JSON list of C-alpha atoms (C1' of nucleotides) in Angstrom, two decimals:
[
{"chain": "A", "resi": 166, "resn": "MET", "atom": "CA", "xyz": [19.09, -9.65, -5.97]},
{"chain": "A", "resi": 167, "resn": "GLN", "atom": "CA", "xyz": [22.74, -10.65, -6.20]},
{"chain": "A", "resi": 168, "resn": "SER", "atom": "CA", "xyz": [23.47, -11.45, -9.81]},
{"chain": "A", "resi": 169, "resn": "LEU", "atom": "CA", "xyz": [20.21, -10.48, -11.41]},
{"chain": "A", "resi": 170, "resn": "PHE", "atom": "CA", "xyz": [19.60, -14.18, -11.90]},
{"chain": "A", "resi": 171, "resn": "GLU", "atom": "CA", "xyz": [21.54, -14.21, -15.15]},
{"chain": "A", "resi": 172, "resn": "LEU", "atom": "CA", "xyz": [18.93, -12.07, -16.78]},
{"chain": "A", "resi": 173, "resn": "GLU", "atom": "CA", "xyz": [20.95, -11.96, -19.97]},
{"chain": "A", "resi": 174, "resn": "ALA", "atom": "CA", "xyz": [19.47, -15.02, -21.50]},
{"chain": "A", "resi": 175, "resn": "PRO", "atom": "CA", "xyz": [16.52, -15.70, -23.79]},
{"chain": "A", "resi": 176, "resn": "VAL", "atom": "CA", "xyz": [13.45, -14.25, -22.14]},
{"chain": "A", "resi": 177, "resn": "GLU", "atom": "CA", "xyz": [11.56, -17.45, -22.26]},
{"chain": "A", "resi": 178, "resn": "GLU", "atom": "CA", "xyz": [14.37, -19.04, -20.19]},
{"chain": "A", "resi": 179, "resn": "VAL", "atom": "CA", "xyz": [14.57, -16.21, -17.67]},
{"chain": "A", "resi": 180, "resn": "ALA", "atom": "CA", "xyz": [10.87, -15.90, -17.11]},
{"chain": "A", "resi": 181, "resn": "PRO", "atom": "CA", "xyz": [10.33, -19.26, -15.38]},
{"chain": "A", "resi": 182, "resn": "ARG", "atom": "CA", "xyz": [13.43, -18.72, -13.28]},
{"chain": "A", "resi": 183, "resn": "LEU", "atom": "CA", "xyz": [11.85, -15.58, -11.79]},
{"chain": "A", "resi": 184, "resn": "VAL", "atom": "CA", "xyz": [8.95, -17.57, -10.49]},
{"chain": "A", "resi": 185, "resn": "GLY", "atom": "CA", "xyz": [9.33, -18.28, -6.77]},
{"chain": "A", "resi": 186, "resn": "ASN", "atom": "CA", "xyz": [11.55, -15.34, -5.96]},
{"chain": "A", "resi": 187, "resn": "ILE", "atom": "CA", "xyz": [10.36, -12.42, -3.83]},
{"chain": "A", "resi": 188, "resn": "LEU", "atom": "CA", "xyz": [9.75, -8.94, -5.15]},
{"chain": "A", "resi": 189, "resn": "VAL", "atom": "CA", "xyz": [10.46, -6.24, -2.52]},
{"chain": "A", "resi": 190, "resn": "HIS", "atom": "CA", "xyz": [9.65, -2.54, -2.82]},
{"chain": "A", "resi": 191, "resn": "THR", "atom": "CA", "xyz": [10.32, 0.04, -0.19]},
{"chain": "A", "resi": 192, "resn": "LYS", "atom": "CA", "xyz": [8.63, 3.46, -0.62]},
{"chain": "A", "resi": 193, "resn": "ASN", "atom": "CA", "xyz": [8.41, 6.15, 2.00]},
{"chain": "A", "resi": 194, "resn": "GLY", "atom": "CA", "xyz": [9.89, 3.82, 4.54]},
{"chain": "A", "resi": 195, "resn": "ARG", "atom": "CA", "xyz": [7.24, 1.19, 4.08]},
{"chain": "A", "resi": 196, "resn": "THR", "atom": "CA", "xyz": [8.00, -2.14, 2.53]},
{"chain": "A", "resi": 197, "resn": "THR", "atom": "CA", "xyz": [5.70, -4.39, 0.54]},
{"chain": "A", "resi": 198, "resn": "ALA", "atom": "CA", "xyz": [6.80, -7.78, -0.69]},
{"chain": "A", "resi": 199, "resn": "GLY", "atom": "CA", "xyz": [5.38, -10.77, -2.46]},
{"chain": "A", "resi": 200, "resn": "ARG", "atom": "CA", "xyz": [6.42, -14.04, -4.00]},
{"chain": "A", "resi": 201, "resn": "ILE", "atom": "CA", "xyz": [6.30, -14.03, -7.78]},
{"chain": "A", "resi": 202, "resn": "VAL", "atom": "CA", "xyz": [3.89, -16.74, -8.82]},
{"chain": "A", "resi": 203, "resn": "GLU", "atom": "CA", "xyz": [2.96, -15.79, -12.35]},
{"chain": "A", "resi": 204, "resn": "VAL", "atom": "CA", "xyz": [4.87, -14.12, -15.22]},
{"chain": "A", "resi": 205, "resn": "GLU", "atom": "CA", "xyz": [4.87, -13.86, -19.02]},
{"chain": "A", "resi": 206, "resn": "ALA", "atom": "CA", "xyz": [7.75, -13.54, -21.45]},
{"chain": "A", "resi": 207, "resn": "TYR", "atom": "CA", "xyz": [7.75, -10.79, -24.12]},
{"chain": "A", "resi": 208, "resn": "GLY", "atom": "CA", "xyz": [10.32, -10.89, -26.89]},
{"chain": "A", "resi": 209, "resn": "GLY", "atom": "CA", "xyz": [12.30, -8.40, -28.90]},
{"chain": "A", "resi": 210, "resn": "GLN", "atom": "CA", "xyz": [12.05, -6.53, -32.18]},
{"chain": "A", "resi": 211, "resn": "GLY", "atom": "CA", "xyz": [10.64, -8.70, -34.99]},
{"chain": "A", "resi": 212, "resn": "GLU", "atom": "CA", "xyz": [10.53, -11.72, -32.63]},
{"chain": "A", "resi": 213, "resn": "ASP", "atom": "CA", "xyz": [7.15, -11.56, -30.96]},
{"chain": "A", "resi": 214, "resn": "THR", "atom": "CA", "xyz": [4.04, -9.94, -32.45]},
{"chain": "A", "resi": 215, "resn": "CYS", "atom": "CA", "xyz": [2.59, -9.66, -28.94]},
{"chain": "A", "resi": 216, "resn": "SER", "atom": "CA", "xyz": [5.42, -7.62, -27.57]},
{"chain": "A", "resi": 217, "resn": "HIS", "atom": "CA", "xyz": [5.58, -3.83, -27.36]},
{"chain": "A", "resi": 218, "resn": "ALA", "atom": "CA", "xyz": [9.09, -4.14, -28.79]},
{"chain": "A", "resi": 219, "resn": "ASN", "atom": "CA", "xyz": [8.07, -5.99, -31.91]},
{"chain": "A", "resi": 220, "resn": "ARG", "atom": "CA", "xyz": [7.91, -2.92, -34.14]},
{"chain": "A", "resi": 221, "resn": "GLY", "atom": "CA", "xyz": [11.08, -1.44, -32.80]},
{"chain": "A", "resi": 222, "resn": "PRO", "atom": "CA", "xyz": [11.88, 1.29, -30.30]},
{"chain": "A", "resi": 223, "resn": "THR", "atom": "CA", "xyz": [9.25, 3.94, -29.53]},
{"chain": "A", "resi": 224, "resn": "PRO", "atom": "CA", "xyz": [9.05, 6.52, -26.74]},
{"chain": "A", "resi": 225, "resn": "ARG", "atom": "CA", "xyz": [7.01, 4.19, -24.66]},
{"chain": "A", "resi": 226, "resn": "ASN", "atom": "CA", "xyz": [9.08, 1.01, -24.95]},
{"chain": "A", "resi": 227, "resn": "THR", "atom": "CA", "xyz": [12.64, 2.41, -24.75]},
{"chain": "A", "resi": 228, "resn": "VAL", "atom": "CA", "xyz": [13.23, 0.83, -21.38]},
{"chain": "A", "resi": 229, "resn": "MET", "atom": "CA", "xyz": [12.73, -2.60, -22.93]},
{"chain": "A", "resi": 230, "resn": "PHE", "atom": "CA", "xyz": [15.73, -1.99, -25.15]},
{"chain": "A", "resi": 231, "resn": "GLY", "atom": "CA", "xyz": [17.80, -0.55, -22.35]},
{"chain": "A", "resi": 232, "resn": "PRO", "atom": "CA", "xyz": [20.11, -2.09, -19.89]},
{"chain": "A", "resi": 233, "resn": "VAL", "atom": "CA", "xyz": [19.17, -5.32, -18.17]},
{"chain": "A", "resi": 234, "resn": "GLY", "atom": "CA", "xyz": [17.68, -5.36, -14.69]},
{"chain": "A", "resi": 235, "resn": "ARG", "atom": "CA", "xyz": [15.29, -2.45, -14.89]},
{"chain": "A", "resi": 236, "resn": "LEU", "atom": "CA", "xyz": [11.57, -2.08, -14.30]},
{"chain": "A", "resi": 237, "resn": "TYR", "atom": "CA", "xyz": [9.53, -1.34, -17.40]},
{"chain": "A", "resi": 238, "resn": "VAL", "atom": "CA", "xyz": [6.25, 0.31, -16.37]},
{"chain": "A", "resi": 239, "resn": "TYR", "atom": "CA", "xyz": [3.60, 1.29, -18.87]},
{"chain": "A", "resi": 240, "resn": "PHE", "atom": "CA", "xyz": [0.05, 2.65, -18.83]},
{"chain": "A", "resi": 241, "resn": "THR", "atom": "CA", "xyz": [-2.84, 0.96, -20.66]},
{"chain": "A", "resi": 242, "resn": "TYR", "atom": "CA", "xyz": [-6.64, 0.72, -20.90]},
{"chain": "A", "resi": 243, "resn": "GLY", "atom": "CA", "xyz": [-6.81, 4.33, -19.76]},
{"chain": "A", "resi": 244, "resn": "MET", "atom": "CA", "xyz": [-6.42, 3.44, -16.09]},
{"chain": "A", "resi": 245, "resn": "HIS", "atom": "CA", "xyz": [-3.91, 0.65, -15.39]},
{"chain": "A", "resi": 246, "resn": "TYR", "atom": "CA", "xyz": [-0.18, 0.40, -15.02]},
{"chain": "A", "resi": 247, "resn": "MET", "atom": "CA", "xyz": [1.77, -2.84, -15.51]},
{"chain": "A", "resi": 248, "resn": "ALA", "atom": "CA", "xyz": [5.29, -3.75, -14.64]},
{"chain": "A", "resi": 249, "resn": "ASN", "atom": "CA", "xyz": [7.99, -5.88, -16.30]},
{"chain": "A", "resi": 250, "resn": "VAL", "atom": "CA", "xyz": [11.54, -7.00, -15.46]},
{"chain": "A", "resi": 251, "resn": "VAL", "atom": "CA", "xyz": [13.73, -6.00, -18.35]},
{"chain": "A", "resi": 252, "resn": "VAL", "atom": "CA", "xyz": [15.88, -8.83, -19.71]},
{"chain": "A", "resi": 253, "resn": "HIS", "atom": "CA", "xyz": [18.56, -8.36, -22.29]},
{"chain": "A", "resi": 254, "resn": "PRO", "atom": "CA", "xyz": [19.17, -11.49, -24.29]},
{"chain": "A", "resi": 255, "resn": "LYS", "atom": "CA", "xyz": [22.15, -10.92, -26.50]},
{"chain": "A", "resi": 256, "resn": "GLY", "atom": "CA", "xyz": [21.46, -7.33, -27.37]},
{"chain": "A", "resi": 257, "resn": "VAL", "atom": "CA", "xyz": [17.76, -7.53, -28.14]},
{"chain": "A", "resi": 258, "resn": "ALA", "atom": "CA", "xyz": [14.74, -6.26, -26.19]},
{"chain": "A", "resi": 259, "resn": "GLY", "atom": "CA", "xyz": [12.98, -8.62, -23.81]},
{"chain": "A", "resi": 260, "resn": "ALA", "atom": "CA", "xyz": [10.86, -8.28, -20.69]},
{"chain": "A", "resi": 261, "resn": "VAL", "atom": "CA", "xyz": [9.05, -10.40, -18.20]},
{"chain": "A", "resi": 262, "resn": "LEU", "atom": "CA", "xyz": [5.60, -9.19, -17.23]},
{"chain": "A", "resi": 263, "resn": "LEU", "atom": "CA", "xyz": [4.82, -9.55, -13.55]},
{"chain": "A", "resi": 264, "resn": "ARG", "atom": "CA", "xyz": [1.28, -10.98, -13.45]},
{"chain": "A", "resi": 265, "resn": "ALA", "atom": "CA", "xyz": [0.72, -12.16, -9.90]},
{"chain": "A", "resi": 266, "resn": "LEU", "atom": "CA", "xyz": [2.26, -12.26, -6.47]},
{"chain": "A", "resi": 267, "resn": "GLU", "atom": "CA", "xyz": [1.56, -14.10, -3.23]},
{"chain": "A", "resi": 268, "resn": "PRO", "atom": "CA", "xyz": [1.34, -11.20, -0.72]},
{"chain": "A", "resi": 269, "resn": "LEU", "atom": "CA", "xyz": [3.93, -11.61, 2.06]},
{"chain": "A", "resi": 270, "resn": "GLU", "atom": "CA", "xyz": [4.81, -8.32, 3.68]},
{"chain": "A", "resi": 271, "resn": "GLY", "atom": "CA", "xyz": [3.03, -5.02, 4.14]},
{"chain": "A", "resi": 272, "resn": "ILE", "atom": "CA", "xyz": [-0.33, -6.51, 3.48]},
{"chain": "A", "resi": 273, "resn": "ASP", "atom": "CA", "xyz": [-2.04, -3.74, 5.43]},
{"chain": "A", "resi": 274, "resn": "LEU", "atom": "CA", "xyz": [-0.49, -1.21, 3.12]},
{"chain": "A", "resi": 275, "resn": "MET", "atom": "CA", "xyz": [-1.48, -3.23, 0.05]},
{"chain": "A", "resi": 276, "resn": "GLN", "atom": "CA", "xyz": [-5.06, -3.24, 1.33]},
{"chain": "A", "resi": 277, "resn": "ARG", "atom": "CA", "xyz": [-5.04, 0.51, 1.76]},
{"chain": "A", "resi": 278, "resn": "ARG", "atom": "CA", "xyz": [-3.60, 1.04, -1.71]},
{"chain": "A", "resi": 279, "resn": "ARG", "atom": "CA", "xyz": [-6.06, -1.30, -3.28]},
{"chain": "A", "resi": 280, "resn": "ARG", "atom": "CA", "xyz": [-8.96, -0.20, -1.06]},
{"chain": "A", "resi": 281, "resn": "LEU", "atom": "CA", "xyz": [-9.74, -3.83, -0.59]},
{"chain": "A", "resi": 282, "resn": "SER", "atom": "CA", "xyz": [-9.32, -6.28, 2.17]},
{"chain": "A", "resi": 283, "resn": "ASP", "atom": "CA", "xyz": [-9.64, -9.68, 0.37]},
{"chain": "A", "resi": 284, "resn": "PRO", "atom": "CA", "xyz": [-6.03, -10.98, 0.14]},
{"chain": "A", "resi": 285, "resn": "LYS", "atom": "CA", "xyz": [-6.95, -12.84, -3.08]},
{"chain": "A", "resi": 286, "resn": "LEU", "atom": "CA", "xyz": [-7.58, -9.63, -4.89]},
{"chain": "A", "resi": 287, "resn": "LEU", "atom": "CA", "xyz": [-4.52, -7.73, -3.78]},
{"chain": "A", "resi": 288, "resn": "CYS", "atom": "CA", "xyz": [-1.85, -9.00, -6.19]},
{"chain": "A", "resi": 289, "resn": "SER", "atom": "CA", "xyz": [-3.59, -11.48, -8.49]},
{"chain": "A", "resi": 290, "resn": "GLY", "atom": "CA", "xyz": [-3.34, -9.55, -11.76]},
{"chain": "A", "resi": 291, "resn": "PRO", "atom": "CA", "xyz": [-0.71, -7.38, -13.42]},
{"chain": "A", "resi": 292, "resn": "ALA", "atom": "CA", "xyz": [-2.44, -4.05, -12.71]},
{"chain": "A", "resi": 293, "resn": "ARG", "atom": "CA", "xyz": [-3.48, -5.17, -9.26]},
{"chain": "A", "resi": 294, "resn": "LEU", "atom": "CA", "xyz": [0.01, -6.04, -8.09]},
{"chain": "A", "resi": 295, "resn": "VAL", "atom": "CA", "xyz": [1.37, -2.77, -9.43]},
{"chain": "A", "resi": 296, "resn": "GLN", "atom": "CA", "xyz": [-1.16, -0.86, -7.38]},
{"chain": "A", "resi": 297, "resn": "ALA", "atom": "CA", "xyz": [-0.59, -2.95, -4.31]},
{"chain": "A", "resi": 298, "resn": "MET", "atom": "CA", "xyz": [3.21, -2.59, -4.52]},
{"chain": "A", "resi": 299, "resn": "GLY", "atom": "CA", "xyz": [2.90, 1.10, -5.04]},
{"chain": "A", "resi": 300, "resn": "PHE", "atom": "CA", "xyz": [4.49, 1.28, -8.51]},
{"chain": "A", "resi": 301, "resn": "GLY", "atom": "CA", "xyz": [3.64, 4.03, -10.92]},
{"chain": "A", "resi": 302, "resn": "ARG", "atom": "CA", "xyz": [4.81, 5.89, -13.97]},
{"chain": "A", "resi": 303, "resn": "ALA", "atom": "CA", "xyz": [7.71, 7.38, -12.02]},
{"chain": "A", "resi": 304, "resn": "ASP", "atom": "CA", "xyz": [9.17, 3.87, -11.53]},
{"chain": "A", "resi": 305, "resn": "ASN", "atom": "CA", "xyz": [9.66, 3.25, -15.26]},
{"chain": "A", "resi": 306, "resn": "GLY", "atom": "CA", "xyz": [13.33, 2.50, -15.76]},
{"chain": "A", "resi": 307, "resn": "ARG", "atom": "CA", "xyz": [14.11, 2.02, -12.09]},
{"chain": "A", "resi": 308, "resn": "ARG", "atom": "CA", "xyz": [17.08, -0.26, -11.45]},
{"chain": "A", "resi": 309, "resn": "PHE", "atom": "CA", "xyz": [16.76, -3.50, -9.52]},
{"chain": "A", "resi": 310, "resn": "GLY", "atom": "CA", "xyz": [19.26, -4.20, -6.84]},
{"chain": "A", "resi": 311, "resn": "THR", "atom": "CA", "xyz": [19.08, -1.09, -4.66]},
{"chain": "A", "resi": 312, "resn": "THR", "atom": "CA", "xyz": [17.53, -1.20, -1.22]},
{"chain": "A", "resi": 313, "resn": "ARG", "atom": "CA", "xyz": [14.44, 0.36, -2.70]},
{"chain": "A", "resi": 314, "resn": "LEU", "atom": "CA", "xyz": [13.78, -2.34, -5.25]},
{"chain": "A", "resi": 315, "resn": "ILE", "atom": "CA", "xyz": [14.94, -5.92, -4.97]},
{"chain": "A", "resi": 316, "resn": "ILE", "atom": "CA", "xyz": [14.25, -9.42, -6.29]},
{"chain": "A", "resi": 317, "resn": "GLU", "atom": "CA", "xyz": [15.26, -11.76, -3.54]},
{"chain": "A", "resi": 318, "resn": "PRO", "atom": "CA", "xyz": [16.10, -15.43, -4.04]},
{"chain": "A", "resi": 319, "resn": "ASP", "atom": "CA", "xyz": [14.35, -17.59, -1.51]},
{"chain": "A", "resi": 320, "resn": "GLY", "atom": "CA", "xyz": [15.19, -21.18, -2.26]},
{"chain": "A", "resi": 321, "resn": "TRP", "atom": "CA", "xyz": [11.69, -21.78, -3.59]},
{"chain": "A", "resi": 322, "resn": "GLN", "atom": "CA", "xyz": [11.59, -25.12, -5.37]},
{"chain": "A", "resi": 323, "resn": "GLY", "atom": "CA", "xyz": [8.29, -25.81, -6.99]},
{"chain": "A", "resi": 324, "resn": "ASP", "atom": "CA", "xyz": [6.83, -26.98, -10.26]},
{"chain": "A", "resi": 325, "resn": "ILE", "atom": "CA", "xyz": [6.29, -24.51, -13.07]},
{"chain": "A", "resi": 326, "resn": "ALA", "atom": "CA", "xyz": [3.02, -24.70, -14.94]},
{"chain": "A", "resi": 327, "resn": "ILE", "atom": "CA", "xyz": [3.11, -23.41, -18.54]},
{"chain": "A", "resi": 328, "resn": "ASP", "atom": "CA", "xyz": [0.30, -21.78, -20.44]},
{"chain": "A", "resi": 329, "resn": "THR", "atom": "CA", "xyz": [-0.37, -19.40, -23.25]},
{"chain": "A", "resi": 330, "resn": "ARG", "atom": "CA", "xyz": [-0.29, -15.71, -22.52]},
{"chain": "A", "resi": 331, "resn": "ILE", "atom": "CA", "xyz": [-3.41, -13.85, -21.41]},
{"chain": "A", "resi": 332, "resn": "GLY", "atom": "CA", "xyz": [-5.02, -10.95, -23.19]},
{"chain": "A", "resi": 333, "resn": "VAL", "atom": "CA", "xyz": [-2.86, -10.99, -26.35]},
{"chain": "A", "resi": 334, "resn": "ASN", "atom": "CA", "xyz": [-3.74, -11.48, -29.98]},
{"chain": "A", "resi": 335, "resn": "GLY", "atom": "CA", "xyz": [-1.96, -12.11, -33.28]},
{"chain": "A", "resi": 336, "resn": "PRO", "atom": "CA", "xyz": [0.26, -14.82, -34.71]},
{"chain": "A", "resi": 337, "resn": "ASP", "atom": "CA", "xyz": [2.39, -15.34, -31.58]},
{"chain": "A", "resi": 338, "resn": "ALA", "atom": "CA", "xyz": [-0.45, -15.39, -29.12]},
{"chain": "A", "resi": 339, "resn": "SER", "atom": "CA", "xyz": [-0.33, -19.19, -28.94]},
{"chain": "A", "resi": 340, "resn": "ARG", "atom": "CA", "xyz": [3.19, -19.32, -27.64]},
{"chain": "A", "resi": 341, "resn": "PRO", "atom": "CA", "xyz": [3.50, -21.07, -24.25]},
{"chain": "A", "resi": 342, "resn": "TRP", "atom": "CA", "xyz": [5.09, -18.10, -22.58]},
{"chain": "A", "resi": 343, "resn": "ARG", "atom": "CA", "xyz": [3.02, -17.84, -19.41]},
{"chain": "A", "resi": 344, "resn": "PHE", "atom": "CA", "xyz": [4.80, -19.37, -16.42]},
{"chain": "A", "resi": 345, "resn": "CYS", "atom": "CA", "xyz": [3.14, -20.03, -13.06]},
{"chain": "A", "resi": 346, "resn": "ALA", "atom": "CA", "xyz": [3.89, -21.59, -9.75]},
{"chain": "A", "resi": 347, "resn": "ALA", "atom": "CA", "xyz": [1.89, -24.82, -10.10]},
{"chain": "A", "resi": 348, "resn": "GLY", "atom": "CA", "xyz": [-1.01, -25.09, -7.78]},
{"chain": "A", "resi": 349, "resn": "SER", "atom": "CA", "xyz": [-0.69, -21.60, -6.44]},
{"chain": "A", "resi": 350, "resn": "PRO", "atom": "CA", "xyz": [-3.94, -20.08, -5.20]},
{"chain": "A", "resi": 351, "resn": "TRP", "atom": "CA", "xyz": [-2.65, -16.62, -6.09]},
{"chain": "A", "resi": 352, "resn": "LEU", "atom": "CA", "xyz": [-2.73, -16.75, -9.89]},
{"chain": "A", "resi": 353, "resn": "SER", "atom": "CA", "xyz": [-4.57, -14.12, -11.88]},
{"chain": "A", "resi": 354, "resn": "ARG", "atom": "CA", "xyz": [-6.43, -16.88, -13.67]},
{"chain": "A", "resi": 355, "resn": "PRO", "atom": "CA", "xyz": [-6.33, -20.68, -13.63]},
{"chain": "A", "resi": 356, "resn": "ILE", "atom": "CA", "xyz": [-4.04, -22.59, -16.02]},
{"chain": "A", "resi": 357, "resn": "ARG", "atom": "CA", "xyz": [-5.98, -23.19, -19.26]},
{"chain": "A", "resi": 358, "resn": "SER", "atom": "CA", "xyz": [-3.71, -25.37, -21.35]},
{"chain": "A", "resi": 359, "resn": "ALA", "atom": "CA", "xyz": [-4.41, -28.49, -19.37]},
{"chain": "A", "resi": 360, "resn": "LYS", "atom": "CA", "xyz": [-7.73, -28.88, -21.06]},
{"chain": "B", "resi": 134, "resn": "DC", "atom": "C1'", "xyz": [-20.85, -19.72, -11.63]},
{"chain": "B", "resi": 135, "resn": "DG", "atom": "C1'", "xyz": [-19.36, -17.46, -16.56]},
{"chain": "B", "resi": 136, "resn": "DA", "atom": "C1'", "xyz": [-19.94, -14.12, -20.19]},
{"chain": "B", "resi": 137, "resn": "DA", "atom": "C1'", "xyz": [-20.46, -9.37, -21.46]},
{"chain": "B", "resi": 138, "resn": "DC", "atom": "C1'", "xyz": [-19.36, -4.79, -21.10]},
{"chain": "B", "resi": 139, "resn": "DG", "atom": "C1'", "xyz": [-18.14, 0.04, -19.79]},
{"chain": "B", "resi": 140, "resn": "DA", "atom": "C1'", "xyz": [-14.54, 2.89, -17.99]},
{"chain": "B", "resi": 141, "resn": "DT", "atom": "C1'", "xyz": [-10.85, 5.87, -19.50]},
{"chain": "B", "resi": 142, "resn": "DG", "atom": "C1'", "xyz": [-6.75, 7.99, -21.84]},
{"chain": "B", "resi": 143, "resn": "DT", "atom": "C1'", "xyz": [-2.23, 7.03, -23.97]},
{"chain": "B", "resi": 144, "resn": "DT", "atom": "C1'", "xyz": [0.14, 5.41, -27.91]},
{"chain": "B", "resi": 145, "resn": "DC", "atom": "C1'", "xyz": [1.04, 4.63, -32.53]},
{"chain": "B", "resi": 146, "resn": "DT", "atom": "C1'", "xyz": [-0.77, 4.34, -37.51]},
{"chain": "C", "resi": 258, "resn": "DG", "atom": "C1'", "xyz": [-9.08, 6.62, -35.28]},
{"chain": "C", "resi": 259, "resn": "DA", "atom": "C1'", "xyz": [-8.28, 2.06, -33.53]},
{"chain": "C", "resi": 260, "resn": "DA", "atom": "C1'", "xyz": [-6.17, -0.74, -30.31]},
{"chain": "C", "resi": 261, "resn": "DC", "atom": "C1'", "xyz": [-4.96, -1.63, -25.84]},
{"chain": "C", "resi": 262, "resn": "DA", "atom": "C1'", "xyz": [-0.07, -7.41, -21.98]},
{"chain": "C", "resi": 263, "resn": "DT", "atom": "C1'", "xyz": [-7.12, -4.94, -17.42]},
{"chain": "C", "resi": 264, "resn": "DC", "atom": "C1'", "xyz": [-10.55, -4.59, -13.79]},
{"chain": "C", "resi": 265, "resn": "DG", "atom": "C1'", "xyz": [-14.81, -4.46, -11.52]},
{"chain": "C", "resi": 266, "resn": "DT", "atom": "C1'", "xyz": [-19.57, -4.72, -12.09]},
{"chain": "C", "resi": 267, "resn": "DT", "atom": "C1'", "xyz": [-23.76, -6.40, -14.06]},
{"chain": "C", "resi": 268, "resn": "DC", "atom": "C1'", "xyz": [-26.44, -9.67, -16.28]},
{"chain": "C", "resi": 269, "resn": "DG", "atom": "C1'", "xyz": [-28.03, -14.35, -17.67]},
{"chain": "C", "resi": 270, "resn": "DG", "atom": "C1'", "xyz": [-28.55, -19.40, -17.14]}
]
DNA sequence: CGAACGATGTTCT
DNA sequence: GAACATCGTTCGG
């Protein structure tokens, strides 16, 4: 990723721009990669009741407040990790949750990590893609832009489908902050808003 | 099909 | 003590 895609902008503007780019992770000499097809935006302190950052900094969410271009990994539901790209719009916290990838490279390794062969189930969900890509707690705060962790532009030009975020509650749950590659067969769930 | 639910443990009130 | 940015399985129509 050359210029971090101008990540220092409002998170709801950065999030759709990340769709179509390729997430690349190299671990123990093996590379897995996938096209980002689904993301969600999460805002800063006092801006978004659905965001971990809403109530201010805590031990868990410190990476969200930190420098731009880092990976924010957290643990939830007693068994799952999820990963975000940290965005830094004008000094406030913000992050883009990675919700689904189209598997492109290292699919055999993804299948081993997931203990599944069905390609549709490898990266179509925030906890699934984290497992397939080999992310974990140790990757919280890791910088993008090294050979180990890259977001690669790819010239992808497709339509963005917009929806409300999945699995959140509260006043801001109805914000249209879920951004998907329109028509992609790799989404975690279908687009609902077109109903 | 879709809806319901249990697993499982960290985080914050 | 409750909630949790989920997943995989089971159950019902």
